[in-house]
Coordinates of C-alpha atoms and ligand atoms in Angstrom, one line a residue:
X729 CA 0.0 0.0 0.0
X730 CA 1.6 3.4 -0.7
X731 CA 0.0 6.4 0.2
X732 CA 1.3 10.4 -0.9
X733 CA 4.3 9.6 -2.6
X734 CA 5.7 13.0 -4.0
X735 CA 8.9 11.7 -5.0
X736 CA 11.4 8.9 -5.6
X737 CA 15.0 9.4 -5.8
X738 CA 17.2 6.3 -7.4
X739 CA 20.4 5.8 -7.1
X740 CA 22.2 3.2 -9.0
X741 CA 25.4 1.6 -10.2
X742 CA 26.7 1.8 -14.1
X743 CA 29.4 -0.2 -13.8
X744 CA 30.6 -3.8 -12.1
X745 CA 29.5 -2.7 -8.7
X746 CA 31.9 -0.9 -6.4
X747 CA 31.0 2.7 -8.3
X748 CA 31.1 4.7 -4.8
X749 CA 27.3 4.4 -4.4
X750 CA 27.7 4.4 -0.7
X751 CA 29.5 7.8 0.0
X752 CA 26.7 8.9 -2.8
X753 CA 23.7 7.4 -1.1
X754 CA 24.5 8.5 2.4
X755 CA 25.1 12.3 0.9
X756 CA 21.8 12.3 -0.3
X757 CA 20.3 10.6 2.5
X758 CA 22.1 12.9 4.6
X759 CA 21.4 16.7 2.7
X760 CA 17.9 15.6 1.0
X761 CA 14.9 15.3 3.3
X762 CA 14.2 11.6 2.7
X763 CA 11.4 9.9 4.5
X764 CA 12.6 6.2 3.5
X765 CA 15.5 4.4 2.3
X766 CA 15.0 1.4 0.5
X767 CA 17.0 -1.7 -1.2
X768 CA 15.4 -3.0 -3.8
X769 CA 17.7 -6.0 -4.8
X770 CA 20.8 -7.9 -4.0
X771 CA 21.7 -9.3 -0.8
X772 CA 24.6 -9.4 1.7
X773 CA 27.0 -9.5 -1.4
X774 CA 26.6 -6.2 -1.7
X775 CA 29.2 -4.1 0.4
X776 CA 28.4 -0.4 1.2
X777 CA 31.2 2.0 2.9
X778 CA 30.3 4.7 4.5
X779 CA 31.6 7.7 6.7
X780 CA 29.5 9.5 9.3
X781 CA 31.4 12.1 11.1
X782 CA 35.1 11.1 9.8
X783 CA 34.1 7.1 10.8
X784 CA 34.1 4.5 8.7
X785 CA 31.0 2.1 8.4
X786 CA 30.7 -1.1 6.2
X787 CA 26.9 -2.4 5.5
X788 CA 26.0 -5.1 3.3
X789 CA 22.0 -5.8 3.6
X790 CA 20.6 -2.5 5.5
X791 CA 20.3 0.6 3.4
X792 CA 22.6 3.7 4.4
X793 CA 19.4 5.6 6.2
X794 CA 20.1 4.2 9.0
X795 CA 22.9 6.4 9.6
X796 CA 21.1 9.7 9.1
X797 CA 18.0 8.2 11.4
X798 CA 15.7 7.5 8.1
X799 CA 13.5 4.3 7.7
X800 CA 15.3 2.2 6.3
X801 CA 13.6 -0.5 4.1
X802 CA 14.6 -4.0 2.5
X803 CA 12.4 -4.6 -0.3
X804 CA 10.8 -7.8 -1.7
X805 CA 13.0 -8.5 -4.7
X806 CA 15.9 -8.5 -2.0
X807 CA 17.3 -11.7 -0.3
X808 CA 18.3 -11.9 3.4
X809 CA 20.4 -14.0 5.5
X810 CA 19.0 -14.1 9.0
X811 CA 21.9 -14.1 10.3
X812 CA 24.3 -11.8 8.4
X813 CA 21.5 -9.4 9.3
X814 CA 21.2 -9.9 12.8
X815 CA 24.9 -9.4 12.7
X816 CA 24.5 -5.9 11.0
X817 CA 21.6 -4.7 13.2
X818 CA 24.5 -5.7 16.6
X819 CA 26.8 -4.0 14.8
X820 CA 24.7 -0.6 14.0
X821 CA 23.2 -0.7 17.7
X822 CA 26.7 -1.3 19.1
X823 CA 27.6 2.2 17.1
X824 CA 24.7 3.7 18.3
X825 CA 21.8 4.1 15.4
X826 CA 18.2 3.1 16.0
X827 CA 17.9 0.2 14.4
X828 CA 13.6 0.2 15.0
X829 CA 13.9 1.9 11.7
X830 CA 14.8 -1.1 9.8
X831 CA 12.3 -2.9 7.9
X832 CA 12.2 -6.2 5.8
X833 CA 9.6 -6.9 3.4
X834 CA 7.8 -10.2 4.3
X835 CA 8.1 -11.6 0.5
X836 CA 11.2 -10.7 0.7
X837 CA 13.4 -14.7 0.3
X838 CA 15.7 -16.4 3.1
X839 CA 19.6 -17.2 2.3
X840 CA 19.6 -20.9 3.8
X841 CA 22.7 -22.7 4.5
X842 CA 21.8 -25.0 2.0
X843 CA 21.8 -21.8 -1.2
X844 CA 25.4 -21.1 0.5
X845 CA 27.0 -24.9 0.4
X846 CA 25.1 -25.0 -3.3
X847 CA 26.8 -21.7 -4.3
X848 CA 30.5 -22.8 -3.3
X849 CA 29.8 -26.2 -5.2
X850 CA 28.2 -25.3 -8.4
X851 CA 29.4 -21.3 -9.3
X852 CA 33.3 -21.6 -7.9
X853 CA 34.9 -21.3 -11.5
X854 CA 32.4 -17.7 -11.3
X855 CA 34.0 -16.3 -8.3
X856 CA 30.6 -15.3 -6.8
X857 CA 31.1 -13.7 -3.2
X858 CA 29.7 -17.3 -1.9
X859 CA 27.1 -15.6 -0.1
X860 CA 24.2 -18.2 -1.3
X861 CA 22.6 -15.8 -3.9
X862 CA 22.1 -17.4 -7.1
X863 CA 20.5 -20.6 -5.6
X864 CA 18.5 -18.1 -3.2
X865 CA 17.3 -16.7 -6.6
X866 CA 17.1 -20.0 -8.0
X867 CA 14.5 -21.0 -5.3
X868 CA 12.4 -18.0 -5.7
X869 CA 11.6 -18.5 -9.3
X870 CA 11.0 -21.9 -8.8
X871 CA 8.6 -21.2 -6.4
X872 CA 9.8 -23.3 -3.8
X873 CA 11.8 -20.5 -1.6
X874 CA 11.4 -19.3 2.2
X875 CA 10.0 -16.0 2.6
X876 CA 10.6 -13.3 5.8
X877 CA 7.2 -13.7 6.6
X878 CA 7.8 -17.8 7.4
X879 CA 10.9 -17.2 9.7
X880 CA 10.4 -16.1 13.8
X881 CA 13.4 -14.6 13.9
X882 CA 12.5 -11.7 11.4
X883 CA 8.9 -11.0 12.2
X884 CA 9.4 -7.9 14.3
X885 CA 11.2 -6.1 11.0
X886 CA 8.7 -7.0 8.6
X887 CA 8.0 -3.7 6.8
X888 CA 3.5 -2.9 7.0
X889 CA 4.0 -1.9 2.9
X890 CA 4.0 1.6 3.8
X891 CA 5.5 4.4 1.8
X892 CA 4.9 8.0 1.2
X893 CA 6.8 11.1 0.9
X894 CA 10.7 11.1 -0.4
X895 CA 12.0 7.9 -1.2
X896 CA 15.0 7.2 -1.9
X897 CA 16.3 3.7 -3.4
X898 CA 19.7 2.4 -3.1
X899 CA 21.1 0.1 -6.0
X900 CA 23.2 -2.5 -4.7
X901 CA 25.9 -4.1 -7.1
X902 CA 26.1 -2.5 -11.1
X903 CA 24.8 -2.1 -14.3
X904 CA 27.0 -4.7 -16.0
X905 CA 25.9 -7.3 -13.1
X906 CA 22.6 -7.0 -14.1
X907 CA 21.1 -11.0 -14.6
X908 CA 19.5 -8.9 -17.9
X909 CA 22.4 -6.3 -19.1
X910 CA 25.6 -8.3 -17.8
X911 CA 27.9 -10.4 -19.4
X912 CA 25.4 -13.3 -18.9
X913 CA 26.2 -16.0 -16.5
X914 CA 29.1 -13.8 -15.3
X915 CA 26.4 -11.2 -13.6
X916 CA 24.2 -11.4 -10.0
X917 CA 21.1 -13.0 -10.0
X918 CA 19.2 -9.7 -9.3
X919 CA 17.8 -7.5 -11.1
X920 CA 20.2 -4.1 -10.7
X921 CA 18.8 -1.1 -13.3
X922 CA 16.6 1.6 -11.8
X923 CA 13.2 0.4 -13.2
X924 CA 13.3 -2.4 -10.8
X925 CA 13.0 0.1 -7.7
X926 CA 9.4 0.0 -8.5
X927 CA 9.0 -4.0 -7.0
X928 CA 8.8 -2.0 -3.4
X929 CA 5.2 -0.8 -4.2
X930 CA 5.2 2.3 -6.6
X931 CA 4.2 3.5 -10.3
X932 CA 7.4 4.4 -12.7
X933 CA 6.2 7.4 -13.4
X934 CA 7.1 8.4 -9.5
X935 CA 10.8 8.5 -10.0
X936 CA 12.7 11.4 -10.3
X937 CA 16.2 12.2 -10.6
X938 CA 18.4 8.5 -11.5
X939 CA 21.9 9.3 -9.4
X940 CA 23.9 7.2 -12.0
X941 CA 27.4 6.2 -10.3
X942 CA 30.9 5.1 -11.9
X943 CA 34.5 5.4 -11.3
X944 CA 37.1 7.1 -13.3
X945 CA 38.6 3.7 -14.2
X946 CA 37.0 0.3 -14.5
X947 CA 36.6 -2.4 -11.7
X948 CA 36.0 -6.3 -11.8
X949 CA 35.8 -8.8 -9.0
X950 CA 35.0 -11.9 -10.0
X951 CA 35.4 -14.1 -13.5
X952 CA 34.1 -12.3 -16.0
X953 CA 35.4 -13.3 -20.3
X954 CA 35.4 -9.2 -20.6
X955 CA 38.0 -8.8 -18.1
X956 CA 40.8 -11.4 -18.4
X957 CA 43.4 -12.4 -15.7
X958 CA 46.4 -10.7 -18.0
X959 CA 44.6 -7.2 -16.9
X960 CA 46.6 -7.7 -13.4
X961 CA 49.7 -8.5 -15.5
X962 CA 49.3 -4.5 -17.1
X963 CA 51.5 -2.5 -14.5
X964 CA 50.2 0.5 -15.1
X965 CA 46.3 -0.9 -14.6
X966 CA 48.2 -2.6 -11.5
X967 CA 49.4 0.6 -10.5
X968 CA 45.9 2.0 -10.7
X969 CA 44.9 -1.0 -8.1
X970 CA 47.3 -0.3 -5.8
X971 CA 46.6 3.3 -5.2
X972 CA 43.1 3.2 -5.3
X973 CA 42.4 0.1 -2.8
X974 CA 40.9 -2.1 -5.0
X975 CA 40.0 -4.6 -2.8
X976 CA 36.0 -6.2 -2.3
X977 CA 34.4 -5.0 0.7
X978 CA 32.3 -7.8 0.7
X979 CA 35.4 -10.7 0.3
X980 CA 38.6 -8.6 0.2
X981 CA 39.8 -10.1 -3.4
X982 CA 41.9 -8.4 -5.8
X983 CA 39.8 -6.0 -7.9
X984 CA 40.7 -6.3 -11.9
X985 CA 41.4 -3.1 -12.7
X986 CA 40.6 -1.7 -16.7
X987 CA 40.8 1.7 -18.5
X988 CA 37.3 3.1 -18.1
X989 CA 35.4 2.0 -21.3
X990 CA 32.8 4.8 -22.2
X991 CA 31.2 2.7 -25.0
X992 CA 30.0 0.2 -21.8
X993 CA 29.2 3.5 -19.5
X994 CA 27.2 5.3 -22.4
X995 CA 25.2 2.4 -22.8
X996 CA 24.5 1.8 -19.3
X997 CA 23.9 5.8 -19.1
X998 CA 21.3 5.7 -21.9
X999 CA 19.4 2.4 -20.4
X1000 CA 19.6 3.2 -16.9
X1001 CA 17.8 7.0 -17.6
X1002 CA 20.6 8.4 -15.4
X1003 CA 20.0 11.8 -15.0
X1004 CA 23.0 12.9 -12.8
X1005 CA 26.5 11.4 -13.1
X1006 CA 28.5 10.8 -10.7
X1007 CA 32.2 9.8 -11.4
X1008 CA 34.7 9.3 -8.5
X1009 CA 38.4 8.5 -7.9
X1010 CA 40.0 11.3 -10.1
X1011 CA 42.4 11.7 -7.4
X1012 CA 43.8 8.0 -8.1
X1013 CA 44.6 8.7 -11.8
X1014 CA 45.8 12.1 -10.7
X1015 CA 48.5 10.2 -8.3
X1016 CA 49.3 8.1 -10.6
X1017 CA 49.6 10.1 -13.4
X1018 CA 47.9 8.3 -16.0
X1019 CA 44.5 9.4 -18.0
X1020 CA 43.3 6.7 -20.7
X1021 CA 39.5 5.8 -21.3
X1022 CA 38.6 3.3 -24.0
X1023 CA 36.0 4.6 -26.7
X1024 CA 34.8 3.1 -29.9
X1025 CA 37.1 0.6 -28.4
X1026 CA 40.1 2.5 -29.3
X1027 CA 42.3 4.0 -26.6
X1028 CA 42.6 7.4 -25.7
X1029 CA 45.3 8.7 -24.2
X1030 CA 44.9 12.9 -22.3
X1031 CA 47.9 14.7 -20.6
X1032 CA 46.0 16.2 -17.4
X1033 CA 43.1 14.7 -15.4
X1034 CA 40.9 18.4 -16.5
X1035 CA 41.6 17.5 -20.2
X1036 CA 40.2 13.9 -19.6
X1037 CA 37.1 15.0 -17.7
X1038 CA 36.8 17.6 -20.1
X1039 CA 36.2 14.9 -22.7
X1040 CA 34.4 12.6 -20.8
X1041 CA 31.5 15.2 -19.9
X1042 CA 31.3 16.5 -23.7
X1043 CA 30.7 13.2 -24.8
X1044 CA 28.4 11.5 -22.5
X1045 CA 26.3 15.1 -22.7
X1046 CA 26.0 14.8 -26.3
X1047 CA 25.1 11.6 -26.4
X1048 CA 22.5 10.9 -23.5
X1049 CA 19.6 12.4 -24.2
X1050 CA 18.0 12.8 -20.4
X1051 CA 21.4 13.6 -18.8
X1052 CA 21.3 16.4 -17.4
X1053 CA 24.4 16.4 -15.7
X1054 CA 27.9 15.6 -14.9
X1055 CA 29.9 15.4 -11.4
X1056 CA 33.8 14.1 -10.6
X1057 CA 34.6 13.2 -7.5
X1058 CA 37.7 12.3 -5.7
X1059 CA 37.9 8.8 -3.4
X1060 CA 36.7 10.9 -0.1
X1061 CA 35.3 14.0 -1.0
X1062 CA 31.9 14.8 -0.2
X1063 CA 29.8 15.5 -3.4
X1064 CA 28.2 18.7 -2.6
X1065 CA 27.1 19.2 -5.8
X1066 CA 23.7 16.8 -6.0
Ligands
IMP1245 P1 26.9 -13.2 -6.6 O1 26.1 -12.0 -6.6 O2 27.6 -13.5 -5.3 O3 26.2 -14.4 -7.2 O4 28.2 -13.0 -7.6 C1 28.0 -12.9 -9.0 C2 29.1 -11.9 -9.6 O5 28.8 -10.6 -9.2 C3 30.5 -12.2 -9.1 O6 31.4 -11.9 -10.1 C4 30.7 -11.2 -7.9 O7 32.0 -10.9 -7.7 C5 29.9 -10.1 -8.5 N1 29.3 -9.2 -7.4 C6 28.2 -9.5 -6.6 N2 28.0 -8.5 -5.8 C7 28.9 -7.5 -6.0 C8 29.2 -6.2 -5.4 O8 28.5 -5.7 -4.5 N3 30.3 -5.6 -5.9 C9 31.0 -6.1 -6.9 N4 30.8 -7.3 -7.5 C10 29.8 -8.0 -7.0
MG1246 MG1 30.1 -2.2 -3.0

């Protein structure tokens, strides 16, 4: 049941996860007056860092709200483990946030022990994060899964369906990860693009602006046949890795790190319906010196970090229709601009 929605607010990845949408999601949570954050898909794979007050905060299941005091709601197309989220609501209350304000729906599906030991045995050559999700996924669309509503443990977070005023959704994972978009099977098992916001319990026409996130350079974790194992062989991509921490919140491997390929972000611009851009880490190729970005999968090479954005902007402005605009960040710099 919704009642007096004004507005939705989506924020989502364009890339292969790991686009910053944390730092982005708890700015807006944080300057915007939000009545709800939601998740819409994903479960604890996903792996959010955040900074309240100069400290460092790592979430994988419960949407950033909960930092600025906002309902904070996991919807139905999400999957939870009962007790990776009992973990994260100790871990919030043991930093002090009110953790009443998390909500689960009751359709949401239950990570058993059973999709973990499946996920380890039949998707290890895929380099999942182990965390039970595709047979989790698996269960649901066969109609045979467990739901929030059938476990004890959960029933004093399930979510009355409720939603009105500003909403904001926070993507989890990217784009390219989408079970529909991605490099099919090298993707999630979720469904990741904006449009799918709307399986909490509102109309498309509600959302507003799309927060599109990417990085300045290109990040993989995981198998995938579009990023091959020589990329950490590349010492200046290697370089890149090094000084920016790429390393998975959610299972500390080895990022593969690639020159940021605009054909792939254009794409997932156009699709997504991203509105504002969002593009972090400049400071990394700034350290390091080094400004490349693949386009009609030719490299180009730019001599200053202002040149490259430069180029970036005009591009993906002429091209994308309803983008409206075009933000870099550095790695810890709040983005004012939103
Ligand atoms: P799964 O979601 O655990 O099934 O993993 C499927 C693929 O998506 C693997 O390549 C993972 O490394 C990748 N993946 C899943 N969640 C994330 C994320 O939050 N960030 C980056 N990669 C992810
Ligand atoms: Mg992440």
């Amino acid at each position: 049941m919704l009642t007096n929605i004004d507005k939705v607010d989506v924020c989502c990845g364009l890339a292969w996860g790991d686009e910053a949408k944390g730092k982005i999601v708890a700015q807006l949570a944080k300057s915007k007056k939000y009545n709800f954050v939601c998740r819409w898909s994903g479960g604890h794979n996903a792996g959010h860092t955040v900074y309240v007050n100069g400290v460092k905060y790592k979430t994988h299941l419960i949407p950033c709200g909960i930092f600025y005091g906002i309902p904070s709601i996991i919807g139905p197309d999400c999957v939870v483990n009962v007790n990776k989220f009992l973990e994260e609501i100790k871990y919030l209350e043991k930093h002090g946030f009110n953790t009443n304000l998390i909500k689960i729906s009751q359709d949401a599906h239950i990570v058993t022990d059973n999709h973990i030991k499946d996920d380890k045995k039949l998707y290890s050559d895929q380099g999942t994060t182990f965390n039970g999700i595709a047979p989790c996924y698996r269960d649901k669309y066969a109609r045979t899964g467990i739901q929030v509503k059938n476990e004890p443990a959960l029933i004093r977070y399930i979510w009355n369906d409720i939603l009105y005023g500003n909403i904001l959704c926070e993507g989890a994972q990217g784009f390219w990860l989408d079970i529909n978009k991605g490099n099919y099977p090298y993707v999630t098992s979720s469904n990741t693009l904006p449009y799918s916001a709307c399986s909490l319990g509102f109309p498309p026409q509600y959302i507003n602006t799309i927060y599109g996130a990417a990085k300045i350079y290109d990040t993989r974790v995981g198998y995938d046949s579009d990023f091959p194992e020589e990329l950490f062989e590349d010492s200046h991509l290697s370089l890149i890795g090094k000084t920016g921490s790429e390393i998975g919140v959610t299972t500390g491997r080895k990022r593969k790190v690639n020159w940021l390929n605009l054909d792939k972000l254009i794409d997932a611009i156009i699709i997504s319906g991203t509105t504002v851009l969002i593009i972090s880490k400049t400071d990394i190729l700034e350290k390091v010196e080094l400004y490349n970005y693949i386009y009609q999968s030719n490299l180009h090479h730019f001599n200053s970090s202002d040149d490259m954005q430069k180029s970036i902007k005009d591009l993906v402005l002429s091209k994308c229709n309803l983008l409206k605009k075009v933000i870099f960040s550095d790695d810890v710099e709040i983005v004012n601009d939103l």
